[in-house]
Amino acid sequence: AKAKKTPSKGNSIELSSDGEVEEGSWEMEEEEDGSSEEMVDDYGASSSEEEELLPIEKAALKQKPDSGGFGEDDSEEEEEDDEEVAEEASRQKMGQEEEESHDLQLNLDIDEQFKLPTSDQIEKEDILSMSSPPDLHVIHQRIKGNMEVLQDFAAKREEGRTRQEYLALLRRDMAAYYSYSDFLLMKLMDIFPLPELINFLEANEVPRPVTIRTNTLKTRRRDLAQALINRGVNLDPLGKWSKTGLVIYDSSVPIGATPEYLAGHYMLQGASSLLPVMALAPQENERILDMCCAPGGKTSYIAQLMKNTGVILANDSNAERLRSVVGNLHRLGVTNAVVSNCDGRQFPKVRSRCSEVLGGFDRVLLDAPCSGTGVISKDPAVKTNKDEKDILRCAHLQKELILNAIDSVNAASETGGYIVYCTCSVMVEENEWVVDYALKKRNVRLVDTGLDFGKEGFTRFKDRRFHPSLKSTRRFYPHTHNMDGFFIAKFKKFSNAIPQTQKEPAVKAAAPPAVPDIVMEPQPKKKKLEGSKADKEQKPLRPALKKRCSLKAQRRPLKA
């Protein structure tokens, strides 16, 4: 049996039975052993290619030997021409496909232009949401479409629809998608532009990175970083603005239970909590008050910058939270702090009793209690459990605390006279509003915080206008700075005198009219002679007349 082989380009090369190479042969003769098996390659495929070729390929192979007059150069040119033709054809196909896809996209844009749902559709969604959870994908797509319309409202809005209708639907959808209360979303929409609001809400769904602060009273940041890396902690420096902070990406050991933590080499502390102490800039041998100190991270950072010199009064109104303060101060090796449990609003009364101890601080740090709208990623319950009363209650407490903090500072201090006010809230009522109130009630002015980054505070908000110096305050947001929402303002006190309010002179002015009433003795006699009308007018004034007569009887000897 003969195994035929298809010819290839040029001369074919075959092996004979004795192993010699034969050129130009087209058939293989029968071997001596008479085996009729075909040659098989390593992968088990048959060596005969005729069975695998298509009829068109076989015809092409038959034509190639006939055209033996053409050289290799001609065949190469033909192949190149074929390739060019194939490339042109593919390009034309790609162009047609792109045009078709572009046309389809335009058609989709025209067909899927955002339209406000009718009231019936909204009622159906409300009924369905009571029995089953809402379709978040549909709500998210509707938020996107609504945002696109609001960004170019004049061109993309529906006829007869107002902007308020689009905003009401957007607020409703965002409340359902991000699980916020309608009140809080209205407040946030007043603060942020719409594109930035979406970024803020998305950032609140992601936890902030874990950060630690090196305790330079016991170690250096470089040595601490090397020790933690050896324990399997992946970390980096926090940023150029901080010389002690480290950010933790992941760890094979609990970061709050390492030997370094127990030895007080570092403190678990958010990046935004470092900023108020940096703005306060405490100096050595100063007397400093931390009015709301729990859990002690800022107090220990102040002691660290003061190198355990001077005196720090760490105060908090919650006795239970002071336990953590005492534990952290002992663990971190702080020796210049005194812990007290007083209400910050009662400091003037306490200071009058112990003026030598609690009066005349060089600097005061007030991290005021707030609504917590800047730390929603840590406490998601803030999304729904805050209302207007909570915001106003916090604002009233903050106004009381900031006035007492200012009164606790000595304006004549050689190195100080500064007050730093900060909150973990983004509400204007708790930040700029309180600062503007303090500027009106006390002899203080705003100064630069010394922080190179952060957004400027508001000088106008809706129908309110604040002092122009509020530009020196700083706001920090999770979606722009990747840290908790924070507000920082720094005051400089230039006089210890308290400005007189409008109520005090009114009280003093009310006293002088009593003197002419007593001096005018003939008035009762005139009233008796006037008749019945005068008697009717005197009836409701009889108790007052009795008092005046008694006063006159007592003072007559003095006049004589």
XYZ file of C-alpha atoms in Angstrom:
560
model
C 0.000 0.000 0.000
C 1.265 3.446 -0.890
C 0.770 6.501 1.338
C 0.416 9.537 -0.875
C 1.575 12.921 0.312
C 0.297 16.263 -0.956
C 2.928 18.476 -2.569
C 4.034 21.629 -0.781
C 5.647 24.800 -2.099
C 8.763 24.132 -4.144
C 10.348 20.693 -3.923
C 8.977 18.273 -1.371
C 11.334 16.480 0.973
C 10.646 12.886 2.002
C 12.436 10.105 3.829
C 13.010 6.764 2.135
C 12.899 3.412 3.908
C 16.664 3.431 4.390
C 16.586 6.893 5.953
C 18.009 8.882 2.991
C 16.463 12.163 1.877
C 14.832 12.133 -1.533
C 13.835 15.421 -3.215
C 11.080 15.774 -5.789
C 9.457 12.399 -5.044
C 5.659 12.393 -4.892
C 4.978 8.876 -3.626
C 6.349 6.617 -0.929
C 7.134 3.026 -1.894
C 6.148 0.023 0.100
C 8.519 -0.909 2.910
C 10.180 -4.328 3.068
C 8.268 -5.502 6.094
C 4.971 -5.053 4.176
C 3.228 -3.045 6.862
C 0.227 -1.141 5.552
C -0.053 1.307 8.494
C 0.028 5.036 7.797
C 2.554 7.351 9.410
C 1.341 8.827 12.630
C 2.762 11.959 14.315
C 3.372 12.482 17.991
C -0.149 13.758 18.721
C -1.896 10.821 17.012
C -2.972 12.776 13.922
C -2.784 11.185 10.492
C 0.013 12.381 8.196
C -2.277 12.390 5.191
C -3.549 15.960 4.839
C -5.951 15.353 2.005
C -8.650 14.182 4.373
C -8.377 17.386 6.440
C -8.362 19.841 3.490
C -11.479 21.448 2.094
C -12.357 20.994 -1.620
C -11.380 24.618 -2.365
C -7.982 24.093 -0.765
C -7.401 20.936 -2.807
C -8.185 22.801 -6.036
C -5.769 25.556 -5.057
C -3.041 23.033 -4.426
C -3.591 21.446 -7.853
C -3.296 24.845 -9.544
C 0.021 25.709 -7.872
C 2.128 23.052 -9.654
C 0.677 24.139 -13.013
C 1.795 27.701 -12.472
C 5.405 26.739 -12.088
C 6.637 29.728 -14.119
C 6.119 32.143 -11.236
C 8.983 32.653 -8.804
C 8.992 33.053 -5.096
C 8.989 36.870 -5.349
C 5.771 36.845 -7.328
C 4.085 34.578 -4.794
C 5.205 36.830 -1.939
C 3.818 39.907 -3.725
C 0.542 38.116 -4.254
C 0.403 37.205 -0.569
C 1.093 40.815 0.419
C -1.632 42.038 -1.926
C -4.048 39.531 -0.444
C -3.181 40.683 3.060
C -3.714 44.326 2.126
C -7.071 43.534 0.577
C -8.064 41.591 3.667
C -7.012 44.473 5.942
C -8.989 46.988 3.888
C -12.033 44.764 4.010
C -11.704 44.382 7.791
C -11.345 48.139 8.188
C -14.461 48.740 6.162
C -16.341 46.222 8.286
C -15.112 47.855 11.505
C -16.145 51.283 10.249
C -19.587 50.015 9.341
C -19.944 48.367 12.757
C -18.894 51.575 14.546
C -21.368 53.627 12.554
C -24.118 51.130 13.253
C -23.276 51.072 16.982
C -23.188 54.879 17.056
C -26.584 55.024 15.362
C -27.918 52.467 17.805
C -26.529 54.455 20.752
C -28.182 57.618 19.470
C -31.436 55.753 19.083
C -31.106 54.405 22.623
C -30.393 57.881 23.971
C -33.449 59.213 22.224
C -35.621 56.330 23.321
C -34.275 56.162 26.926
C -34.422 59.863 27.708
C -35.240 60.273 31.394
C -38.871 60.951 32.161
C -40.447 61.619 35.496
C -42.718 58.828 36.694
C -46.375 59.628 37.101
C -48.129 59.757 40.449
C -49.761 56.377 39.740
C -46.375 54.765 39.146
C -45.014 56.216 42.372
C -48.030 54.915 44.302
C -47.523 51.430 42.822
C -43.849 51.507 43.855
C -44.830 52.515 47.382
C -47.310 49.653 47.597
C -44.774 47.143 46.251
C -42.049 48.408 48.604
C -44.290 47.550 51.560
C -44.422 43.888 50.568
C -40.954 43.457 49.004
C -37.669 45.411 49.017
C -37.306 48.019 46.256
C -35.319 47.330 43.110
C -32.092 49.191 43.851
C -30.808 48.856 40.277
C -33.847 50.677 38.894
C -33.554 53.378 41.559
C -29.841 53.850 40.830
C -30.476 54.236 37.098
C -33.228 56.739 37.835
C -30.864 58.755 40.061
C -28.317 58.875 37.224
C -30.892 60.012 34.705
C -32.283 62.606 37.076
C -28.799 63.984 37.736
C -28.122 64.339 34.004
C -31.338 66.296 33.539
C -30.650 68.580 36.496
C -27.144 69.389 35.249
C -28.587 70.627 31.922
C -32.110 71.394 33.007
C -33.045 73.882 30.276
C -32.266 71.454 27.455
C -33.275 68.079 28.918
C -36.290 68.760 31.081
C -39.798 67.700 30.194
C -42.246 70.369 29.179
C -44.501 71.448 31.993
C -42.215 69.991 34.682
C -40.523 72.175 37.290
C -37.125 71.779 38.898
C -38.754 71.181 42.269
C -40.437 68.031 40.943
C -37.094 66.633 39.782
C -35.457 67.494 43.115
C -38.304 65.911 45.080
C -37.955 62.676 43.087
C -34.165 62.735 43.482
C -34.433 63.178 47.235
C -36.968 60.359 47.446
C -34.778 57.993 45.406
C -31.608 58.832 47.349
C -33.435 58.291 50.633
C -34.467 54.812 49.436
C -31.099 53.907 47.876
C -28.792 55.171 50.654
C -31.238 54.748 53.597
C -31.260 58.382 54.768
C -34.052 60.322 56.397
C -35.749 62.986 54.319
C -34.719 65.692 56.813
C -31.008 64.861 56.660
C -31.011 64.672 52.862
C -32.602 68.118 52.657
C -29.854 69.490 54.897
C -27.110 67.836 52.850
C -28.604 69.063 49.567
C -28.387 72.616 50.931
C -24.676 72.158 51.756
C -23.318 70.224 48.749
C -23.844 70.616 44.998
C -25.635 67.617 43.526
C -22.598 65.858 41.941
C -20.590 66.341 45.151
C -23.525 65.132 47.234
C -23.483 61.764 45.446
C -19.753 61.449 46.138
C -20.324 62.301 49.801
C -23.068 59.682 50.158
C -20.955 57.053 48.401
C -17.942 57.826 50.628
C -20.076 57.311 53.732
C -20.746 53.731 52.618
C -17.020 52.901 52.754
C -15.077 52.770 56.055
C -12.176 55.155 56.502
C -8.642 53.699 56.577
C -7.254 52.641 59.947
C -4.671 55.132 61.194
C -2.399 55.207 64.237
C -0.380 57.974 65.889
C 3.163 57.310 67.049
C 3.815 58.187 70.686
C 7.090 60.065 70.468
C 7.369 60.045 74.258
C 8.430 56.398 73.968
C 9.546 55.673 70.384
C 10.130 57.056 66.899
C 7.885 56.532 63.905
C 10.628 54.803 61.926
C 11.315 52.270 64.685
C 7.599 51.658 65.240
C 6.973 51.104 61.531
C 9.811 48.581 61.323
C 8.559 46.696 64.374
C 5.027 46.468 62.970
C 6.273 45.421 59.519
C 8.156 42.567 61.179
C 4.855 41.454 62.702
C 3.145 41.301 59.303
C 1.530 44.742 59.186
C 1.258 46.519 55.824
C 1.513 50.263 56.449
C 2.600 53.603 55.007
C 3.167 57.124 56.343
C -0.106 58.996 56.714
C 0.942 62.018 54.656
C 3.359 64.886 54.361
C 1.247 66.969 56.728
C 1.757 64.539 59.654
C 5.090 63.504 61.186
C 3.610 60.902 63.535
C 0.728 59.261 61.648
C 0.731 55.843 59.958
C -2.015 54.312 57.829
C -2.666 50.560 58.174
C -3.771 48.707 55.041
C -3.931 45.168 56.419
C -2.474 43.222 59.290
C -1.976 39.576 60.189
C -2.252 40.442 63.899
C -4.858 42.503 65.803
C -3.583 46.067 65.582
C -5.094 46.909 68.976
C -3.436 44.041 70.853
C 0.203 44.039 69.755
C 3.009 44.297 72.325
C 3.826 47.730 70.908
C 0.259 48.914 71.537
C 0.226 47.562 75.082
C 3.584 49.235 75.723
C 2.129 52.599 74.663
C 4.154 53.075 71.500
C 1.121 54.171 69.487
C -2.509 55.217 69.757
C -5.370 54.169 67.490
C -6.641 57.529 66.285
C -8.430 58.853 63.207
C -6.556 61.107 60.829
C -9.036 63.950 61.333
C -8.480 63.866 65.133
C -4.862 64.909 64.664
C -5.811 68.174 62.954
C -7.294 70.107 65.950
C -4.161 69.532 68.046
C -1.973 70.617 65.139
C -4.068 73.780 64.851
C -3.808 74.390 68.625
C 0.023 74.175 68.388
C 0.706 73.796 72.148
C 4.041 75.033 73.465
C 6.158 73.690 76.284
C 5.457 74.788 79.862
C 1.971 76.105 79.033
C -1.304 75.570 80.887
C -3.838 73.964 78.555
C -7.472 72.950 78.983
C -9.050 70.102 77.016
C -12.707 70.748 77.832
C -14.177 67.538 76.294
C -11.255 65.132 76.402
C -12.670 61.574 76.176
C -11.293 59.109 75.105
C -7.943 60.884 75.510
C -6.384 60.771 72.032
C -6.104 64.556 71.674
C -4.992 64.992 75.294
C -2.126 62.533 74.868
C -1.132 64.189 71.590
C -0.975 67.578 73.369
C 1.227 66.065 76.091
C 3.402 64.531 73.395
C 3.947 67.909 71.702
C 4.631 69.540 75.095
C 7.126 66.758 75.968
C 5.387 66.157 79.304
C 6.006 69.729 80.481
C 3.485 72.277 81.744
C -0.020 71.278 82.880
C -2.968 69.810 80.968
C -6.438 69.787 82.505
C -8.345 66.939 80.870
C -12.035 67.467 81.600
C -15.149 65.591 80.576
C -18.700 65.618 81.875
C -19.134 61.830 81.511
C -17.481 59.955 84.372
C -17.672 56.590 82.614
C -15.746 57.852 79.592
C -13.040 59.221 81.868
C -11.988 55.647 82.659
C -10.686 55.227 79.139
C -8.918 58.586 79.426
C -7.082 57.524 82.578
C -6.138 54.161 81.050
C -4.768 55.703 77.848
C -2.790 58.376 79.724
C -1.147 55.728 81.900
C -0.407 53.438 78.958
C 1.105 56.253 76.865
C 3.257 57.584 79.699
C 1.624 61.023 80.108
C 2.657 62.623 83.413
C 1.583 66.272 83.052
C -2.224 65.761 82.887
C -4.877 66.273 85.569
C -8.241 64.573 84.944
C -11.439 66.296 86.091
C -15.141 65.512 85.873
C -17.000 68.819 85.466
C -19.713 70.161 83.247
C -18.107 72.547 80.767
C -21.074 74.917 81.095
C -20.375 75.333 84.831
C -16.741 76.325 84.457
C -17.310 80.004 85.347
C -18.828 78.996 88.729
C -16.075 76.461 89.413
C -13.467 78.988 88.345
C -14.810 81.548 90.820
C -14.228 79.060 93.670
C -10.823 77.832 92.463
C -9.594 80.719 90.348
C -5.955 79.915 90.971
C -6.323 76.421 89.471
C -8.995 76.669 86.774
C -8.506 80.181 85.472
C -6.176 81.805 82.989
C -5.272 78.998 80.610
C -2.888 79.713 77.771
C -4.825 77.582 75.252
C -8.144 75.727 75.228
C -9.247 72.878 72.962
C -13.006 72.364 72.636
C -14.020 69.241 70.733
C -17.706 69.916 71.227
C -20.433 67.241 71.299
C -22.252 67.226 67.963
C -24.743 65.347 65.797
C -22.035 63.151 64.217
C -22.999 63.784 60.591
C -19.314 63.661 59.621
C -18.743 60.113 60.919
C -21.680 58.314 59.304
C -19.322 55.564 58.090
C -18.650 54.705 61.758
C -22.224 55.170 62.990
C -24.795 54.504 60.226
C -27.626 55.092 62.700
C -27.093 58.840 62.216
C -28.764 58.480 58.797
C -32.212 58.135 60.322
C -32.184 59.090 64.028
C -31.422 62.825 63.715
C -34.000 65.556 63.275
C -34.245 69.336 63.542
C -34.554 69.295 67.333
C -31.333 67.294 67.716
C -29.393 69.741 65.535
C -30.704 72.799 67.394
C -30.109 71.158 70.779
C -26.490 70.456 69.867
C -26.037 73.990 68.534
C -27.364 75.500 71.781
C -25.009 73.353 73.878
C -22.068 74.254 71.653
C -22.763 77.989 72.029
C -22.712 77.662 75.803
C -19.493 75.651 75.775
C -17.611 77.939 73.406
C -18.380 81.034 75.516
C -17.091 79.281 78.637
C -14.019 78.082 76.753
C -13.228 81.643 75.687
C -13.738 82.904 79.246
C -11.234 80.299 80.507
C -8.389 81.713 78.391
C -6.090 84.479 79.544
C -5.800 87.099 76.812
C -2.616 88.460 78.415
C -0.746 85.172 77.983
C 2.704 85.703 76.516
C 2.640 82.591 74.327
C -1.043 81.727 74.025
C -4.498 83.189 74.242
C -5.842 80.767 71.609
C -9.016 78.670 71.449
C -9.594 75.865 68.944
C -13.208 74.837 68.309
C -13.890 71.645 66.351
C -16.755 69.250 65.651
C -17.204 66.008 63.710
C -20.265 67.440 61.952
C -20.857 69.014 58.553
C -23.943 71.007 59.566
C -23.694 74.789 59.287
C -25.842 75.236 62.399
C -23.162 73.486 64.475
C -20.123 75.085 62.858
C -20.204 78.494 61.183
C -23.316 79.544 63.054
C -21.688 78.859 66.455
C -18.423 80.566 65.462
C -20.271 83.655 64.254
C -22.183 83.754 67.551
C -18.901 83.650 69.526
C -17.454 86.501 67.465
C -20.426 88.670 68.443
C -20.470 87.759 72.138
C -16.761 87.853 73.059
C -13.629 89.856 72.266
C -12.079 87.288 69.935
C -11.099 87.143 66.300
C -10.466 84.261 63.907
C -6.900 83.447 62.876
C -5.349 81.014 60.412
C -5.457 77.385 61.544
C -2.023 76.603 60.105
C -3.378 73.670 58.070
C -2.341 73.634 54.418
C -5.361 71.723 53.133
C -9.088 71.603 53.689
C -11.977 73.607 52.265
C -12.843 77.097 53.471
C -15.821 77.619 55.745
C -19.024 79.246 54.564
C -19.401 83.020 54.729
C -22.991 82.799 53.466
C -25.518 80.015 53.693
C -29.007 80.345 52.232
C -30.365 83.618 53.642
C -27.736 83.978 56.401
C -24.536 86.035 56.168
C -21.573 85.311 58.430
C -18.451 87.283 59.248
C -15.987 87.395 56.303
C -13.173 86.039 58.500
C -14.866 82.617 58.510
C -12.870 81.906 55.368
C -9.983 81.037 57.694
C -11.938 78.093 59.151
C -11.457 74.682 57.586
C -13.824 71.896 56.535
C -12.752 68.301 55.826
C -14.879 65.763 53.951
C -14.618 61.985 53.476
C -14.992 62.175 49.681
C -12.243 64.762 49.185
C -9.706 64.080 51.958
C -10.476 60.402 52.765
C -11.005 61.189 56.446
C -13.982 61.771 58.687
C -15.993 64.933 58.191
C -14.562 67.635 60.451
C -14.744 71.387 61.111
C -11.940 73.428 62.747
C -11.858 77.098 63.792
C -9.089 78.900 65.689
C -9.714 82.032 67.810
C -7.348 84.585 69.284
C -8.599 86.357 72.411
C -7.516 90.004 72.556
C -9.333 91.171 75.699
C -10.490 89.576 78.942
C -13.408 92.009 79.220
C -16.825 90.647 78.331
C -18.802 92.939 76.016
C -22.032 94.225 77.539
C -25.123 92.735 76.008
C -28.250 94.692 75.187
C -30.214 93.193 78.083
C -28.019 94.607 80.874
C -28.494 98.310 80.056
C -32.263 97.734 79.719
C -32.403 96.443 83.296
C -30.439 99.425 84.587
C -32.696 101.839 82.699
C -35.801 100.352 84.312
C -34.686 101.372 87.837
C -34.622 105.237 87.534
C -38.382 105.671 86.826
C -39.121 104.481 90.386
C -37.518 107.622 91.889
C -39.828 110.217 90.321
C -42.867 108.141 91.312
C -41.864 108.430 94.973
C -41.003 112.117 94.812
C -44.312 113.107 93.199
C -46.530 113.197 96.299
C -49.531 115.184 94.989
C -50.439 112.592 92.329
C -52.882 110.563 94.497
C -54.778 113.763 95.499
C -55.260 114.797 91.861
C -56.606 111.411 90.946
C -59.230 111.547 93.734
C -60.616 114.853 92.425
C -61.051 113.649 88.859
C -64.311 111.743 89.345
C -65.714 108.294 88.647
C -63.690 107.666 85.486
C -60.480 108.135 87.384
C -61.737 105.771 90.115
C -62.377 103.057 87.522
C -58.852 103.461 86.185
C -57.410 103.258 89.704
C -58.974 99.887 90.548
C -56.412 97.693 88.793
C -53.584 99.872 90.216
C -54.508 99.611 93.910
C -51.843 96.988 94.838
C -49.154 99.099 93.222
C -50.375 102.225 95.033
C -50.271 100.432 98.365
C -46.652 99.499 97.797
C -45.756 103.020 96.804
C -47.503 104.456 99.872
C -45.622 102.067 102.137
C -42.355 103.098 100.499
C -43.230 106.760 100.977
C -44.044 106.207 104.660
C -40.667 104.570 105.162
C -38.736 107.323 103.363
C -40.491 110.397 104.831
C -38.204 110.606 107.876
C -35.208 110.512 105.595
C -36.542 113.427 103.573
C -37.258 115.484 106.731
